[in-house]
PDB file of C-alpha atoms in Angstrom:
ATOM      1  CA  UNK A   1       0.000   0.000   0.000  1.00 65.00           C
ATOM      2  CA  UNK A   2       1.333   3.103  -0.904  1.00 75.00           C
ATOM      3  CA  UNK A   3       0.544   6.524   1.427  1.00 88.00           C
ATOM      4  CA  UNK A   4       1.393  10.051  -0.263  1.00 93.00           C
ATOM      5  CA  UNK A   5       2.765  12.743   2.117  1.00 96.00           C
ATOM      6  CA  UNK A   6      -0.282  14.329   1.747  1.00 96.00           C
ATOM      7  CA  UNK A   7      -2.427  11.108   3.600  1.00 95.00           C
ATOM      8  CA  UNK A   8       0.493  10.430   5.748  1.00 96.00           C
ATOM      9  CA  UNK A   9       0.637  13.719   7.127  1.00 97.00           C
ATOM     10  CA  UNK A  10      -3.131  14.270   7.262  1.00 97.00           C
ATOM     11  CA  UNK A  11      -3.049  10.647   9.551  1.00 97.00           C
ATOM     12  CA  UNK A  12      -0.752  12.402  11.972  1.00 98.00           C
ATOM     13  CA  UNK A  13      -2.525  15.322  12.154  1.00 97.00           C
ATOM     14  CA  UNK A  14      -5.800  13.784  13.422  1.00 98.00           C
ATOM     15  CA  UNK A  15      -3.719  11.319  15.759  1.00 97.00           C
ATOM     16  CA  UNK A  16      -2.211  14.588  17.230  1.00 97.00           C
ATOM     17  CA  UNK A  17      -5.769  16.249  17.864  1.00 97.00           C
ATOM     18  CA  UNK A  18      -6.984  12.799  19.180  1.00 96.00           C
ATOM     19  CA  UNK A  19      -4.015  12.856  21.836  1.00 95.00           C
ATOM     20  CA  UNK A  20      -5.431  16.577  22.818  1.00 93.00           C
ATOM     21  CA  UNK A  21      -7.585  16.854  25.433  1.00 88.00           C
ATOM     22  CA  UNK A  22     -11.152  16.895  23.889  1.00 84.00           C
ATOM     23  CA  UNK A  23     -13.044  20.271  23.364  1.00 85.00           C
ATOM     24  CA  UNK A  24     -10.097  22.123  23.373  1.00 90.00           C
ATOM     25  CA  UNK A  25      -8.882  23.796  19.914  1.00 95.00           C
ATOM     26  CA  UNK A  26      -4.963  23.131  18.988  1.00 96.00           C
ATOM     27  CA  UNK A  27      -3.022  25.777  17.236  1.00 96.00           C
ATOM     28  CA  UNK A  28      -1.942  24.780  13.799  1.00 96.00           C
ATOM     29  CA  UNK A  29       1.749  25.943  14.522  1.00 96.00           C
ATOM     30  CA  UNK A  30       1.305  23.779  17.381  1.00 96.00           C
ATOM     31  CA  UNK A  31       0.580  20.577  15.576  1.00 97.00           C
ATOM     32  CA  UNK A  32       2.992  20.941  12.283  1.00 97.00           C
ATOM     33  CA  UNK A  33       5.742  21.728  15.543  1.00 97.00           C
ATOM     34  CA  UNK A  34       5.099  18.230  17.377  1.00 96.00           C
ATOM     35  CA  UNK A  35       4.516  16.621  14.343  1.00 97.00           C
ATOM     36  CA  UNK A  36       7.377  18.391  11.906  1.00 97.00           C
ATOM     37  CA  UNK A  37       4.950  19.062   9.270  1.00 97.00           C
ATOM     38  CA  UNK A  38       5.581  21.872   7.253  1.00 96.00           C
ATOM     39  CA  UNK A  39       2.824  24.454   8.983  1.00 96.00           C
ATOM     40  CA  UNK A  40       1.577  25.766   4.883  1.00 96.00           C
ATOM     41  CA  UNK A  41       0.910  22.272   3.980  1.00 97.00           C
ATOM     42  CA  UNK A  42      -0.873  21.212   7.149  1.00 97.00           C
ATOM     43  CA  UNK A  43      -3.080  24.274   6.392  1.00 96.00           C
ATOM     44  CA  UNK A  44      -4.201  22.677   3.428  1.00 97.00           C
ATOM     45  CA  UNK A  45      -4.274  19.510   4.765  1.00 97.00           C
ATOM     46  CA  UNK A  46      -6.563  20.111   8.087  1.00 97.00           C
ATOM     47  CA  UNK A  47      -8.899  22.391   5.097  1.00 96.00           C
ATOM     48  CA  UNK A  48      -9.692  19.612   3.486  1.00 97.00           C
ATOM     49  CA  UNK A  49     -10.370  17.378   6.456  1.00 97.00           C
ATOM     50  CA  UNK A  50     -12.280  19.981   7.762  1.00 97.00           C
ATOM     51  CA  UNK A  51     -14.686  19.429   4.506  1.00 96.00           C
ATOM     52  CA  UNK A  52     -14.852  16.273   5.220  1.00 96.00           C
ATOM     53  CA  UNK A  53     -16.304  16.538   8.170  1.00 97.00           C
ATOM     54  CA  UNK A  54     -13.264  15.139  10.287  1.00 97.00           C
ATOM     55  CA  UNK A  55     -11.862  18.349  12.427  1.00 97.00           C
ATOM     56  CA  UNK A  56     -13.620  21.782  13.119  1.00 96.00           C
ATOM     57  CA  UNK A  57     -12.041  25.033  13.291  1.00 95.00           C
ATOM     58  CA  UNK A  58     -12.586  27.757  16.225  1.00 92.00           C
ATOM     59  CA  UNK A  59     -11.474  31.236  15.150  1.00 92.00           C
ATOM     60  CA  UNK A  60      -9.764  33.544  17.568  1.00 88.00           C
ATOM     61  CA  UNK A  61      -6.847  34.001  19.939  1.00 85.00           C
ATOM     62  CA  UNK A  62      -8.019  30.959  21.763  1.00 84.00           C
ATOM     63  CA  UNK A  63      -8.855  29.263  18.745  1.00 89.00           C
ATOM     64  CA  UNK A  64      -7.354  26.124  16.054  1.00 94.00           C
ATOM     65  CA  UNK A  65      -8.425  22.778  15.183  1.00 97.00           C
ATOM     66  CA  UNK A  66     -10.105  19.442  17.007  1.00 96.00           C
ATOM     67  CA  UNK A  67     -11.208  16.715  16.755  1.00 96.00           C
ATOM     68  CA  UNK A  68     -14.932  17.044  14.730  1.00 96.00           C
ATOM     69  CA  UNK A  69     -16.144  13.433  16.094  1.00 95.00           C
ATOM     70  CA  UNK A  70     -15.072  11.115  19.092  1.00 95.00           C
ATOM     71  CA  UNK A  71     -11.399   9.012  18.032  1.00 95.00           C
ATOM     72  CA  UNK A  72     -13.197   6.077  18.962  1.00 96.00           C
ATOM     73  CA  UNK A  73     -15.300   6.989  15.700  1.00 96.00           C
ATOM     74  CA  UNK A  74     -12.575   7.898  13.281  1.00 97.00           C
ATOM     75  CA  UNK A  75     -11.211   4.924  11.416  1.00 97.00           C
ATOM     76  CA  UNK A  76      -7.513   5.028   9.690  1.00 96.00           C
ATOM     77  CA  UNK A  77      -9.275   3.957   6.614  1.00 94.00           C
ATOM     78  CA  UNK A  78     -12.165   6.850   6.512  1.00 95.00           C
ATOM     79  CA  UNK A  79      -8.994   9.203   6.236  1.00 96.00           C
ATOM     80  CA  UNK A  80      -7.470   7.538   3.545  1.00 95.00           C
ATOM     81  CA  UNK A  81     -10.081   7.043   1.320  1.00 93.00           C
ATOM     82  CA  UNK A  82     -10.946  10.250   2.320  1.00 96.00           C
ATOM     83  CA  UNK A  83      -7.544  12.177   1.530  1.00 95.00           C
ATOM     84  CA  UNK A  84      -6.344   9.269  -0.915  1.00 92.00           C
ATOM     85  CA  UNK A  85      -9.286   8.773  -3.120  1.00 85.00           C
ATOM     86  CA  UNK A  86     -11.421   5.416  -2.448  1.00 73.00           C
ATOM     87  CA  UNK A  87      -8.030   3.155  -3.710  1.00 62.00           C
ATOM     88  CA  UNK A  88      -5.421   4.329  -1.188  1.00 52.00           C
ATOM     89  CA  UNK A  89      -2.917   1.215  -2.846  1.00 50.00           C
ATOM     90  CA  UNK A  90      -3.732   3.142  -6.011  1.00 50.00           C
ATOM     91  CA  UNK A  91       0.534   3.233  -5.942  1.00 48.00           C
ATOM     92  CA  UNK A  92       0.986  -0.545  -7.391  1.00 52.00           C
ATOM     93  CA  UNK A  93      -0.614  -0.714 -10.608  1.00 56.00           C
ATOM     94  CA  UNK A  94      -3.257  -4.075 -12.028  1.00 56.00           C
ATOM     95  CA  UNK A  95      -3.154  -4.824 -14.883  1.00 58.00           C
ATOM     96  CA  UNK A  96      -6.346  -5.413 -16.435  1.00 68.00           C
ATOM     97  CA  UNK A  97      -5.852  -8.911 -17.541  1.00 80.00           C
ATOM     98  CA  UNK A  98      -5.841 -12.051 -15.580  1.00 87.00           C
ATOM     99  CA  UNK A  99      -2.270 -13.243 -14.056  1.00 90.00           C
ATOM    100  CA  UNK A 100      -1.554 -15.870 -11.619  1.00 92.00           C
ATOM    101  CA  UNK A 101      -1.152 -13.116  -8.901  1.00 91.00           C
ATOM    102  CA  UNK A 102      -4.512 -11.370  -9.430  1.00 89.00           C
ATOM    103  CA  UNK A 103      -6.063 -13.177  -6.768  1.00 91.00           C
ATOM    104  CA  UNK A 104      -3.276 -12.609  -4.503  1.00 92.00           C
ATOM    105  CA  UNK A 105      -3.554  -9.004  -5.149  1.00 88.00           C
ATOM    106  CA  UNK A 106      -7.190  -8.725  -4.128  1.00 89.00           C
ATOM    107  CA  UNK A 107      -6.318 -10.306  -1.131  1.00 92.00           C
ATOM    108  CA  UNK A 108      -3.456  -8.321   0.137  1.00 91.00           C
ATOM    109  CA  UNK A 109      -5.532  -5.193  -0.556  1.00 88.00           C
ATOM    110  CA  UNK A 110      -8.580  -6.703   0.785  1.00 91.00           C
ATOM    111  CA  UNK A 111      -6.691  -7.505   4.468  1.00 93.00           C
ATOM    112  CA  UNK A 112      -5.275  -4.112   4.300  1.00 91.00           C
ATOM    113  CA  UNK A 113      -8.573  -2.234   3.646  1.00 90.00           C
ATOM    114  CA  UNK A 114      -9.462  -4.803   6.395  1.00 94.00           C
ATOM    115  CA  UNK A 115      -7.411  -3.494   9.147  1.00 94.00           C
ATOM    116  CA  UNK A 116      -7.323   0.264   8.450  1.00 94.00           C
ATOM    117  CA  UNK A 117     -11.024   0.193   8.257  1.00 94.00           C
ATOM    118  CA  UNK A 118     -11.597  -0.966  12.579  1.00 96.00           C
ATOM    119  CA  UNK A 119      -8.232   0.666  13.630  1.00 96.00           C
ATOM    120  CA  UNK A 120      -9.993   4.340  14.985  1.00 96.00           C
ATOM    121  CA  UNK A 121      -7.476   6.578  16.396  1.00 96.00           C
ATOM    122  CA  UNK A 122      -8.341   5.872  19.684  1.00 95.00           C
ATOM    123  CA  UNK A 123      -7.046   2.385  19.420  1.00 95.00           C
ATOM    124  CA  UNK A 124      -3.739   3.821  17.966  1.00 95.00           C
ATOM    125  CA  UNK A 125      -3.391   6.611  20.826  1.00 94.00           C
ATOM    126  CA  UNK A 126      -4.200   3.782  23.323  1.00 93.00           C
ATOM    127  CA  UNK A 127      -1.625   1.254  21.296  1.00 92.00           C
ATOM    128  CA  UNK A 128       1.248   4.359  21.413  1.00 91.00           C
ATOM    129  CA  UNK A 129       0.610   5.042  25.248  1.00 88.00           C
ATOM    130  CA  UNK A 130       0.996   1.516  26.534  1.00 86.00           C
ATOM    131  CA  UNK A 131       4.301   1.478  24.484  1.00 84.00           C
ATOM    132  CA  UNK A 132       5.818   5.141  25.709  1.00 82.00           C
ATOM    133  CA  UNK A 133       4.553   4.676  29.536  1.00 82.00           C
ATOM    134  CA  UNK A 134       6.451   0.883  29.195  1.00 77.00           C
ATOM    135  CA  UNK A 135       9.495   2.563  29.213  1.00 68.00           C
ATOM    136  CA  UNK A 136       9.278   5.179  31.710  1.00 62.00           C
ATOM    137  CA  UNK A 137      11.993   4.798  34.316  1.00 66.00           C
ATOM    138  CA  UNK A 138      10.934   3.884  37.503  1.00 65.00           C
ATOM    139  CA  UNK A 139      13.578   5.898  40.411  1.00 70.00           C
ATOM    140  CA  UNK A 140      11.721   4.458  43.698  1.00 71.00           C
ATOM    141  CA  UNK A 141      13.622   2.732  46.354  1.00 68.00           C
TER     142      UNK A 141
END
């Protein structure tokens, strides 16, 4: 499967206003900072998610992006088709007649679609704080 910047970048931007606290706006310079996204591309980028209905915007000093839905009801694959067009592998081209891998195609792409459709971003922020908090350093006697 094959991710352009563009989807990539757009993933890490809703994981980042997932691991905000909820109902509170994020700064755009704020995100593309933690996340070392170039901050004139991740305007464009949180734009068009914003369109589709996956962040909102609040104007103002105390204003910026979050989250438009729960993460428990934002899949990894409703961004991609989303930002990537409804073939996110789109990257490997099929030819259109029959080979002996055709089948095997259909089935890598179908176990992909598979797991990026029920992994929400809640899952992943849950996934990436078990990992981190594993390897805090523990100084009692």
């Amino acid at each position: 499967m094959n991710i352009s910047v563009k989807g990539e970048y757009a993933l890490q931007a809703i994981f980042d206003l997932a691991s905000q606290r909820a109902g509170e706006p994020v700064r755009i310079a704020d995100i593309a900072r933690r996340q070392k996204i170039p901050q004139k591309f991740l305007e464009l980028i949180l734009a068009g998610l914003k369109q589709g209905g996956f962040v909102e915007s609040r104007r103002g000093a105390e204003g910026g992006y979050l989250l438009a839905h729960a993460a428990e009801s934002i899949t990894v694959g409703d961004v991609l088709r989303f930002v990537e067009g409804p073939h996110p592998g789109k990257g490997r081209p099929r030819r259109k007649a029959e080979t002996p891998f055709t089948g095997m195609w259909q089935q890598v792409d179908h176990a992909v679609s598979e797991i990026v459709d029920k992994t929400t971003f809640a899952d992943l922020l849950r996934g990436w704080t078990d990992r981190q908090n594993r390897f805090v350093l523990n100084w009692e006697i």
